[in-house]
CSV table of C-alpha atoms in Angstrom, one decimal:
chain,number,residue,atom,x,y,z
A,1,UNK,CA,81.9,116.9,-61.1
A,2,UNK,CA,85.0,116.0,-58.8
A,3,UNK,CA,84.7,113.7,-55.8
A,4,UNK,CA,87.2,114.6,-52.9
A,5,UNK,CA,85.7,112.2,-50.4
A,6,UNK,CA,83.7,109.3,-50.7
A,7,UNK,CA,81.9,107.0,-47.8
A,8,UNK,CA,81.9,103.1,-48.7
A,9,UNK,CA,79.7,101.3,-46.9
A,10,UNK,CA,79.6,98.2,-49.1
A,11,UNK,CA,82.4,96.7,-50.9
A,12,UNK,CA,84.0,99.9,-51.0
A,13,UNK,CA,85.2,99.5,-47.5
A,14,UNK,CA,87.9,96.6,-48.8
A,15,UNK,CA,88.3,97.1,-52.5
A,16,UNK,CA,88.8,100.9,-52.5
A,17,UNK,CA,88.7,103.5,-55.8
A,18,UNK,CA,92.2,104.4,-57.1
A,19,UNK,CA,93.8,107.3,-55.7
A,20,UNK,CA,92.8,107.5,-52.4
A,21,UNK,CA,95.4,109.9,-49.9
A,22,UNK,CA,93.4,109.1,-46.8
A,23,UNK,CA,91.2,106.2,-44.7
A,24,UNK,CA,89.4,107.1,-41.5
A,25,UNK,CA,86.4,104.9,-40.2
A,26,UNK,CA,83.2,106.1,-39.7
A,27,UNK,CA,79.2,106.7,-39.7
A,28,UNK,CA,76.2,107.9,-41.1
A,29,UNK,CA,73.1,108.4,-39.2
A,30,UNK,CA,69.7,107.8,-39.9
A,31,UNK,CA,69.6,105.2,-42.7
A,32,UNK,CA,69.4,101.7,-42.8
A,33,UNK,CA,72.0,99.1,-44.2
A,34,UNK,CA,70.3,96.2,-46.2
A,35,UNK,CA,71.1,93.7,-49.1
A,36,UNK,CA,67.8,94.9,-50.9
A,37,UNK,CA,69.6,95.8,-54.4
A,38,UNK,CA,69.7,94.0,-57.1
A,39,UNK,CA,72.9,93.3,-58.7
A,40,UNK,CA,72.9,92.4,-62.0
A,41,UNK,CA,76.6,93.1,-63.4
A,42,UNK,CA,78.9,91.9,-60.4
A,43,UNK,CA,77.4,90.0,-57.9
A,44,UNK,CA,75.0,88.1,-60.1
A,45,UNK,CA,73.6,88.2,-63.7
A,46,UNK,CA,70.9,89.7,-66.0
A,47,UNK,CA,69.0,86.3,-66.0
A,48,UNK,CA,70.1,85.6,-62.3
A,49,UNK,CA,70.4,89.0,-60.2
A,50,UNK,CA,72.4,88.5,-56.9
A,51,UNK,CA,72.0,91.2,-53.5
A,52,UNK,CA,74.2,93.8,-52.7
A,53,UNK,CA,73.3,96.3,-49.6
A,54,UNK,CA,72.6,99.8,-49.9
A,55,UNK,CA,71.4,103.1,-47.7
A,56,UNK,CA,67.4,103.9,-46.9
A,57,UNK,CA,66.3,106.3,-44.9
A,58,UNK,CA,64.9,105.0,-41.6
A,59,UNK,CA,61.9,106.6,-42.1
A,60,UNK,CA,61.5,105.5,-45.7
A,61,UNK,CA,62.7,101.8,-44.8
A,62,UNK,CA,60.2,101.3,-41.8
A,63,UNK,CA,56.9,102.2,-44.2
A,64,UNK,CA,58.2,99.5,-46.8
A,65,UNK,CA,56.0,96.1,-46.6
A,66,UNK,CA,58.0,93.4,-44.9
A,67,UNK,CA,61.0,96.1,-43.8
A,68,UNK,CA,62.9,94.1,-40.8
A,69,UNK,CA,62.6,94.8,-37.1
A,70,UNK,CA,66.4,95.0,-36.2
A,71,UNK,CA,66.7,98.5,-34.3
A,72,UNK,CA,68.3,101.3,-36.3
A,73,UNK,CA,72.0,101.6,-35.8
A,74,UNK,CA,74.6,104.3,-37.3
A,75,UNK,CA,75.8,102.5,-40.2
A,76,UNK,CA,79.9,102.0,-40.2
A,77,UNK,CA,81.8,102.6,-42.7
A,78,UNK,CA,84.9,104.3,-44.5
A,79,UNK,CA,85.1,107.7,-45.7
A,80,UNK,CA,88.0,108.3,-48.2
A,81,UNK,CA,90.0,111.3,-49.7
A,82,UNK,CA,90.8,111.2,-52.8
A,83,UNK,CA,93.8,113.0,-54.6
A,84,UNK,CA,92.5,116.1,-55.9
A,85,UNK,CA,94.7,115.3,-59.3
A,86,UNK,CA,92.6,112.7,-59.7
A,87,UNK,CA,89.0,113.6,-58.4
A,88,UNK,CA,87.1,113.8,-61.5
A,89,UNK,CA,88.7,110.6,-62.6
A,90,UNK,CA,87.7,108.7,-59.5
A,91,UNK,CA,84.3,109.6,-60.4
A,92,UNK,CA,84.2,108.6,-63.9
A,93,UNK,CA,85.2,105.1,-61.9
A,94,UNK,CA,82.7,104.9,-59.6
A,95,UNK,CA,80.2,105.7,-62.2
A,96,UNK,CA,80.5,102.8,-63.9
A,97,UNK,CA,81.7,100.7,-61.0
A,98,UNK,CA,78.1,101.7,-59.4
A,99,UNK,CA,76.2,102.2,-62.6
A,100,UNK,CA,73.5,99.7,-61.6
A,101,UNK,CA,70.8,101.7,-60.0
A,102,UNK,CA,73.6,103.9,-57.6
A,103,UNK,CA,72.9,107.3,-57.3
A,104,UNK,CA,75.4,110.3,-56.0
A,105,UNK,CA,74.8,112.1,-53.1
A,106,UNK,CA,75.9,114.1,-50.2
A,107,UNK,CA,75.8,112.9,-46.2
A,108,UNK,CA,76.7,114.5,-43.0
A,109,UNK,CA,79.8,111.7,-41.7
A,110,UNK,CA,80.6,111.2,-37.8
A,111,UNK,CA,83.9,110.0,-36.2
A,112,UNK,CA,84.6,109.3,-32.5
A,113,UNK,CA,87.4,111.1,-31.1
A,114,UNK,CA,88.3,110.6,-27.7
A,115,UNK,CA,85.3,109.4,-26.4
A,116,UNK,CA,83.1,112.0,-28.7
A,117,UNK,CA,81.2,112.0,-31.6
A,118,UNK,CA,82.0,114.7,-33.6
A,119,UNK,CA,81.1,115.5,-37.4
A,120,UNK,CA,84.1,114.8,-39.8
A,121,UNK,CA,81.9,117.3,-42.6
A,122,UNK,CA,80.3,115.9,-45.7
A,123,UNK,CA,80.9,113.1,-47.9
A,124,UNK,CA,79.6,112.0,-51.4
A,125,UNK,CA,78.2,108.5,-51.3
A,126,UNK,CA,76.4,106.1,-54.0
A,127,UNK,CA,72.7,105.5,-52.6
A,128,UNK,CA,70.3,103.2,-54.4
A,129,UNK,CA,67.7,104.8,-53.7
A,130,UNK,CA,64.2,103.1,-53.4
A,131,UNK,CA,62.4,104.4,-56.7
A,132,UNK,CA,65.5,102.6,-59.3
A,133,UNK,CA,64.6,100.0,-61.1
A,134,UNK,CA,67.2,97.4,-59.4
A,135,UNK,CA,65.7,98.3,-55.5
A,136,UNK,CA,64.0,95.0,-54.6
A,137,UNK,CA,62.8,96.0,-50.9
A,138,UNK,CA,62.5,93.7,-47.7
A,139,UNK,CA,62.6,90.0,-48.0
A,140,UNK,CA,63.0,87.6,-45.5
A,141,UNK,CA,66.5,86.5,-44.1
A,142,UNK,CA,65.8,83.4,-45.2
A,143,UNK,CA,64.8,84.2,-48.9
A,144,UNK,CA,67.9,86.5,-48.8
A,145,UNK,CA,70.5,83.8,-47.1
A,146,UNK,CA,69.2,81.6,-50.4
A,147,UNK,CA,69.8,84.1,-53.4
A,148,UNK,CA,72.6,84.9,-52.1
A,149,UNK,CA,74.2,81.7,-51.6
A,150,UNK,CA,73.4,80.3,-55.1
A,151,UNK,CA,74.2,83.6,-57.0
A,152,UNK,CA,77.4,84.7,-58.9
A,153,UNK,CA,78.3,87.2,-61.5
A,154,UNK,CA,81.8,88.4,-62.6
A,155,UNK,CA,82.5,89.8,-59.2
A,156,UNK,CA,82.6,86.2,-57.9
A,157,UNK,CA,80.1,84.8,-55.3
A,158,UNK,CA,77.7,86.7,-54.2
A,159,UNK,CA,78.4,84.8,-50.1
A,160,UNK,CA,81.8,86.2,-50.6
A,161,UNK,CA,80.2,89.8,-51.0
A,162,UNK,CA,78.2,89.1,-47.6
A,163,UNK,CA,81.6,87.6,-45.7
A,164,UNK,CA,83.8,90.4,-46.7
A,165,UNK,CA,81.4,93.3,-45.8
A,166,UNK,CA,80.7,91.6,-42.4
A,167,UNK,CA,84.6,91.0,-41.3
A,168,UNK,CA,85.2,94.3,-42.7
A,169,UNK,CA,82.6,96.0,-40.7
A,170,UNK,CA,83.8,93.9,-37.4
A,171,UNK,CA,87.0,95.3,-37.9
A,172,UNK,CA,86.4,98.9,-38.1
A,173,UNK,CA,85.9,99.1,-34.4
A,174,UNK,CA,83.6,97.4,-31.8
A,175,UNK,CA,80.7,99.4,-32.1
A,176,UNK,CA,80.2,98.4,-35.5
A,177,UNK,CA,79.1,95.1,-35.6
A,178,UNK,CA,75.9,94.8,-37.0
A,179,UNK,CA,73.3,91.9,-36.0
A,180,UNK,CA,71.5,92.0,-38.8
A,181,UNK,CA,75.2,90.9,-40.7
A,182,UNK,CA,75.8,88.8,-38.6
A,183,UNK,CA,72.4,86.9,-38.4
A,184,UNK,CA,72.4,87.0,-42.1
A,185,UNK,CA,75.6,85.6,-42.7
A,186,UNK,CA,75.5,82.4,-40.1
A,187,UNK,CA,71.7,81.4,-42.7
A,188,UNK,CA,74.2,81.2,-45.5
A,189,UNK,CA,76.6,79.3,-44.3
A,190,UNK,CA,73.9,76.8,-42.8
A,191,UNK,CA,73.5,76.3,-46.7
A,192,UNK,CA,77.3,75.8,-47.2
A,193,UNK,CA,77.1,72.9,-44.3
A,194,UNK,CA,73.6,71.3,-46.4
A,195,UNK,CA,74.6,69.3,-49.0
A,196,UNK,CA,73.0,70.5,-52.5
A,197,UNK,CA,72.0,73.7,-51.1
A,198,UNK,CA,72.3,75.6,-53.9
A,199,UNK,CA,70.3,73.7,-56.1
């Protein structure tokens, strides 16, 4: 299977897949964006699994025990097109670059174009979804700000994860910011400020 476009939401919006011919911000509508996946090879380890965020319904998220009470918001992101020379290559790479519980899929993608929200077509996308074995489903922002903090894997930190996706987010445009980010992020660097935080 080729991929000709691909929506990042995560750390695909700064470290994109080879290839790409095009970059245009945009949404998805009706799922919710939340570090409740597991990450075992990059932003953590087997014995020590950090968080990275993926895609739930809204409807699936809000019956899970413990799901959050931030309102739903379109989730921002960047949609890419990939070099059709290339297309089955880049999804060999994002295969194995989302291998850990990812699945591919297709979603309806919206832009706003003078004013008005119009839909840019469809766009493959890597969704953990919540029945893989990696999906680890609401916590508290506190119990998340703390895994988070203390985890690495060969990625590097897993905070730096959180502080690229937010700035990244932010600068897409205005309406992207995302509370939920943003209240997430200032817990862990509370624990950067407290001395031995992270043991």
């Amino acid at each position: 299977m080729a991929i000709d476009r691909i929506f990042g939401y995560g750390s695909l919006i700064w470290k994109p897949p080879p290839f790409v011919t095009g970059r245009v911000p945009c949404y998805v509508k009706g799922y919710t964006r939340r570090f409740a996946q597991f990450s075992h090879d990059h932003r953590g380890t087997p014995e020590n699994p950090g968080l990275v965020v993926t895609l739930v319904p809204n409807s699936e998220w809000l019956k899970l025990q413990g799901a959050d009470e931030y309102p739903s918001r379109l989730v921002w992101g960047v949609m890419y097109t990939i070099d059709s020379n290339h297309s089955e290559e880049v999804h060999a790479y994002l295969d194995e670059r989302e291998k850990d519980g990812y699945e591919l899929m297709e979603v309806d993608v919206f832009v706003v174009a003078d004013g008005q929200e119009r839909c840019n077509g469809k766009s493959s996308i890597y969704v953990g979804h919540v029945t893989n074995p990696s999906f680890c489903g609401p916590s508290k922002l506190e119990d998340l700000a703390t895994r988070i903090h203390k985890s690495v894997g060969p990625s590097g930190p897993n905070k730096e994860y959180l502080y690229h996706l937010k700035r990244e987010v932010e600068a897409l445009c205005l309406e992207a910011n995302d509370p939920y980010l943003t209240d997430l992020e200032g817990l862990v660097k509370q624990l950067d400020q407290t001395p031995h935080s992270s043991t």
